[in-house]
Structures are given as C-alpha cells and as structure tokens.
Amino acid sequence: MEDDCRPLLSSEQTAENFSHRGSTDSLDLKNKRPFHVEPRNIVDDDPQERVSAEAAILNSRVHYYSRLTGSSDRLLSPPNHVIPAPEELYVYSPLGTAFKVTGSDGLSKNPSIITIFAIWNTMMGTSILSIPWGIKQAGFTLGVLILVFTGVLMLYCCYIVLRSPKAIPYVDTSEWEFPDVCRYYFGKFGQWSSLVFSMVSLIGAMVVYWVLMSNFLYNTGQFIYNYAHNVNVSNSEFGTNGSDRVICPYPNTDPGGNLTFSTFFISGNETNGNSFEHWWSKTNTIPLYLIILLLPLLCFRSASFFARFTFLGTISVVYLITLVTIKAVRLGFHLEFHWFLPTEFYVPELRLLFPQLTGVLTLAFFIHNCIITLMKSNRNQENNVRDLSVAYLLVGVTYLYVGVLIFAAFPSPPLSKDCIEPNFLDNFPSDDVMVFVARGFLLFQMITVYPLLGYLVRVQMMGQIFGNHYPSFLHVLALNILIVGSGVLVAKFYPNIGSIIRFSGATCGLALVFVFPALVHMISLRRQGALRWPSALFHSFLIVLGVANLLAQFFM
C-alpha cells in the first residue's frame, strides 16, 4: 500500500524532464502520474478514446524504472524516451477514472492559410447552387450590391460573435461557445433559444440536402438509363440547340410545383420508358429510396468515419467553379440593362423580390454557430480578425463569380432570364456529361455529410434534453425518423430549395446573426460604461434588419 501511494517518478526528475518539453496544462506537474487503465474508465469527449498497446507497454517501463529512483545514483532515473509524451499523459482520479491531459503549446494549431480555407470550405454549401436564382430574383445590379452588402454585414456580426467570450471579465471563457455566452447574458432563455435556432439551421440544411440528393440521384439514374438503352431524349422543348444545351424546365409554371421534367422519347421502347419513369420519379419514389441508405447511417453512434470524406466538399466546389467557367466561355455573355420594367427575355435590374436573395445569403454566409471553435485552432490568435475577413472575402468572391457568370451566360434570347432555376444545374439537361459528373460529386459528398449533420443535431438536442449524446437506440431512431420524414415530405410536396434555404436562413439568422450578437455587444459595452448612442442606434438597426428579413420572406 505504501508503494502504491508513492509517486512513480520523483518530483525533481519529473519537473526536470518536462522543463524542456513544454507545459501541457495548468495541472501541477508533480501530480501527473502516467499509467494504464481500462478503456471504460477513460473520460474524454470522444467516446471512441482508447489506451493503445504502446501506452500500456510504456506504463510497464515507467513502473520498472520507478523502483530504481530511490537509489542515490541519478543515472538509474527514467530516461527521457521512457517518460510519456504530453499527449499520452493521463491524470488518475481516486474515483476510478482517468482524465486525459490536453496540450496547450500549439502542437495541433494550424497556420492562417489552413484556417482561412477551413472557414471557406465550411461556408461553401448548397447555397452556392441558388445564388444565380437569387440574383435573378433581385435583379442583376441590385443583386450584386446586396451580395456585397450582406457579406460585409455578416462578417461584422461574426466578428462580434468571435470576440464575445473575451469581453466577459473575471470568468475563464477559453472553452466557451456562443450558446454559453448567450446563457451568461440571458440565462436559460438564451441557452435554449440559441439551441432552437441552431437546430433550425441544421435541420433546414438536412431538408435541403434530401431534396438535392433526390434531384441528383434522379438525374444520375436518368443519364445511366438513357445511355444503357440508347435513348435519345429531349428534356424540354424550351431549350437551346448545340453541344451546350440550356433548358427552361418550367416556362409557364411555378418552380415550386411538380419538378418532374416533361420528357418524350424519340427512340427506344415506349413501354419500358413509361415503366422506368413510374419507378424512377424525382418526387414520388426517389425520396423514399434514400431512406434505405441514409436512415441506418444516421443511427451510427460515432460520425468519425464520415468526417474522413469532408475533403470531397472542396473537390466538389472546385469542380463546380470549373464547370461554370467552361459553360460561360462556351455560351458567352447575354446581358441587357432595363432598370425597372421587364422585357420578354430580361428581368429588370431592380426588383421587389430582393428579400428572397437576402434570405439565401443569410444562410450562405452563416458560420456564426461554429466560428469560435474553428478559430481556436488558429496558431496566431492575434490574426483571427484578419483571417476571418480574408475567409469572408474568398467566400464572397466565390459566390459573386458563380452567380454573375451563370446569370450573364444564360442564353437570352431564346430563353428568358426568368427561367434560371433555384438549383442552376436543373437548367442543364440530364444527358450533359460535365453536369452528370458534377451531380455525381455532389451526391456522394452529400451522402457523407448528411450523417454528420444528423450527428450534430443529435449531440446538441440529446445532450441538452437527456444529458447524454446517445441515450438509447430508440431515442436516436425516433429523432432520426422525424428528421428523415421531414426531408421526404418536403422533397415530395415542395422541392423548391430556394424557398427552403431563404426561410431557414432568415429564421436562424434572426437570432444567431442579428439579435443575439447585437444585444450581447450592447450589454457588454453598457456594463463597461462605453455604450454610446451611435453604437446603440446601429446595433438596434441590425436587430430591425433581422426581423424585417424574416417577415419579408412570407410576402414573397
């Protein structure tokens, strides 16, 4: 018993060995005891955390050398290579658990360029497909101005969120996220309301993903079927001719209606074609087929496997930008400026439907609920504001590039600019090879990202309600059925991603972009005695903008 209570390593040697390794935490170095415990006794954020076999062997070596440290000969002390590295240290608790000591010396920090592109990659989502449609709804000139203005406004609100934990005095906020800041200022109401609006953004994104996956899977299957059966199809009589065809799927109907293309077969078996269309319908059958694949994936306890495929997001966006560039070069620019009155082929430069674009952009520039986490990994914390600004600049330039090129290159005449779809890939026929590859990339990317979004929903919701990220399989299954069911219903009855994006963006943006950041900033300044009327007026105006942005979506 006496030997068990004695430190494995003398305090002098421990301090000496770690003096040149760098401090790993605020814990007393004299109390650190490297040892091996069973995996079930490890306490960490990652449920898959395990003690490796190497760590167990290392522990045995330390125990062996510890029996020799009582000698007066310091040569018998454990050498440096036997002492566990900082990331292998565990601190023993008398309660029978082990807490991993986390390093804080910047070993896992990223340079600015990695941080900038991590933010860019996180923000580049499905909204990029709706930017040309949003510009069309607002008018070309007004749409470009709104995109720039909204990007600057969202950057400023994100800056407030990033700085908000540091403005709280006398409290250690190093591990805080923005919901913790809201709880500090607004109590339980702030915590739960921020959770609700965060759920709106995540579930809204999952619904959009389900609609898009149904779209991409439908067109991918249509392409394969037509190629295998040597079927020559014409997706719509409202389209251009040539190798780079552009179509107008709904020239006289509401885009929010039935999204099935009107197709007629020029060659091939008509009976087989009708049978294929019956079982391969974008709105009636494809959303149901996805349940078989995605519902089991949502029930995985850990989402670490799917996190390995996040690089596909960057590949998809780069390919999409390449596709847009090639199409624009081949189609050329088709622009005419009519400021207030529409013509047969062109929309006016200023339109009253511009709130639809602001709703889309609120979600397109939304990263406020995870920006603090992303910036914690930045190696040079003093450059956080600069890196955030550069990342927003890159995102804004990407959106402008895609939106302007698609709008300008859309062939008018013979097609009207009003034919630009909420998903601009729908303006290209299913037999377009380059668009087929883009849809394939995006489909696979969304299949891997969708379980990650579901995991985030489960962790936040189950953690707040039950205090456990995975209370039971039945709890998780019930939540996943609700999420999947909402996606299936929307994909069947209202598969308009433009409207879904603008409503979810305006709703979550109301709280997490405009109201809470503005209120937090004003309360913080008031407690410091630094709040002045120009600042109060401006931040109150931000709150009014957020409310107006949400209300306007119901009148468009």
Phi, psi and omega in degrees: 000321181294323179292326181292330181277344182284138178302143180294325179235143178296151184295326180295313182295321181298313180295322181293316182295327184267357182294329181255000177274338184097139179293141181257336181194180181278000180289150179293126183296334182290339184262002180281124181233102177290134182197173181249132176229166177292149181303328183291344180265003182274132179251117179201167180292329183271116180294345181267007183300133181220154172270124185285164177296324178299321180294324179294318178296318179299323179296319179296321179295319180296319177299321180296312181291334182293333178288345183260351186287347179286344180290152179286346180279109182291347177292342180272002178287154181301132176289167185299323185289348178272330179294129181301145174294160182305323182285351180257006183277139173231143179253123186281141175246139178301343180282357177094018178240165180232130180253127181285135179274119183268141180283151179225023183260014174084015181295329183255016182279154181252148173291170185299321184295323178292318179297317181299313182284337173294318177294316179300315182292325179291321182281335181286095181237210183291342182298334182298333179288340183257356182299314178301320177297318178297319177295322177296321180293326181270342190097145188301306183294310180295325180296318178295317180296318179295321180299315179294313182296317180295321178298317179294318181295316179294325176297316181295316179296324177293324176298318177299316179299317182297322183272348187300319179296326182287344180275358180267117184275155171064017180226137176282106182251020185295333181254010185279149168249176184296324174302327176293322177296318178297323178294324179296319184272326189240005178073208181297328179299315179296321180295311184286323179292321176296325177294316182298313182289330174293323176296323178300315181294318182289312181292324175300319177296322180292324176295315177300319178299319181295318178297315181291321178297322175297318179297310184292320179294320178299309182293326177295314177296323179297317179298314182295317180297313181296321180291318183291327183258009178054047182263129176259118186242156171237111186293328181197145176286344177267081181202166179272166177256171178106183184287331179250077182286143173234135185241162175238093187297328186231073183290333185231013183232166178286128179298344179278001182274213182292124187268006181285127179295146171278115187237135171232146187263129177271328177216156180115174182279119185291322181295314178297322180296316179295322178295318179296316179296329179293319182268351181234071182252136184297326185253337187262324186241320184301315178302331178282324178299325182295335180300320182300325183274316193268330181298316175297324180295326180293337184273000176300139180292322180239146180255015184297328180297317183286336180295340180290344184259012182295338178297339180296334177299316179295317180298318181296316181293318179297317178295322179297318178295320177297316178300315180298318180297313181296316180297319180294321179295318182286324184274333184078176182263141180226092184228138167219144185253115174232112196290317187235331185252134178283159173239186184297325186244351186231149176262154179293160182286336180234117182233150181283355178274012185299334177301336176297324177290320180296324177295317178296317183291330178299321176279327182295324180261012186275120174212013190293333182279353179225008184292326180296318179296315181296322183283343178295334181273002179285129185294317181255095184296335179291345179261012184301315182295317179297313182294323177296318180295318179295320179297316178295324177298316179296319179297314179298319178295320179297313178298317179297317182299310182292314183296313182292317183294316180295317180296314184290326184274350180298123191288098177234120345291169013273347182262152177276146176299337179292351179277354180296127187272157174303330169248104190296344176294338177291348177276003176243141184294160183290343180267010176282117187295315181296320178290325176301317178296318179299316179296322178296316177302309184294323179297312180294321178299315183290327177296327179276330181278328183304314176297329177296317177297318177298323177296318178297318177299315182296315182298314182290315184286309181294324179296321180286321186276312186253351183073014181215132182291336181220074184299318175193165180295322181294320177299313182295319181296318179298316178297316181294324178296320178296317181294311181296319180299320177296321178295319180295316181297316180293318180297333182273317190255336181212068185277051179254099186292334179298314180291321179296316181295316184290324178290314180292323178295315180293327182288308180290329179292330179305313184271308191275346180251316188254303190289301185296312177301319180294316180294317178301317181295316181292319179295319178299314179295322180295319179293332176275354183073023184246008180281124179244160186296325176298319179293317179297321179294316182294315183286332171293325176296325176298319179296318178298320178299317180297318178295316180296323179298320179287314182297323183295335181295334182278352182247009182261000000 
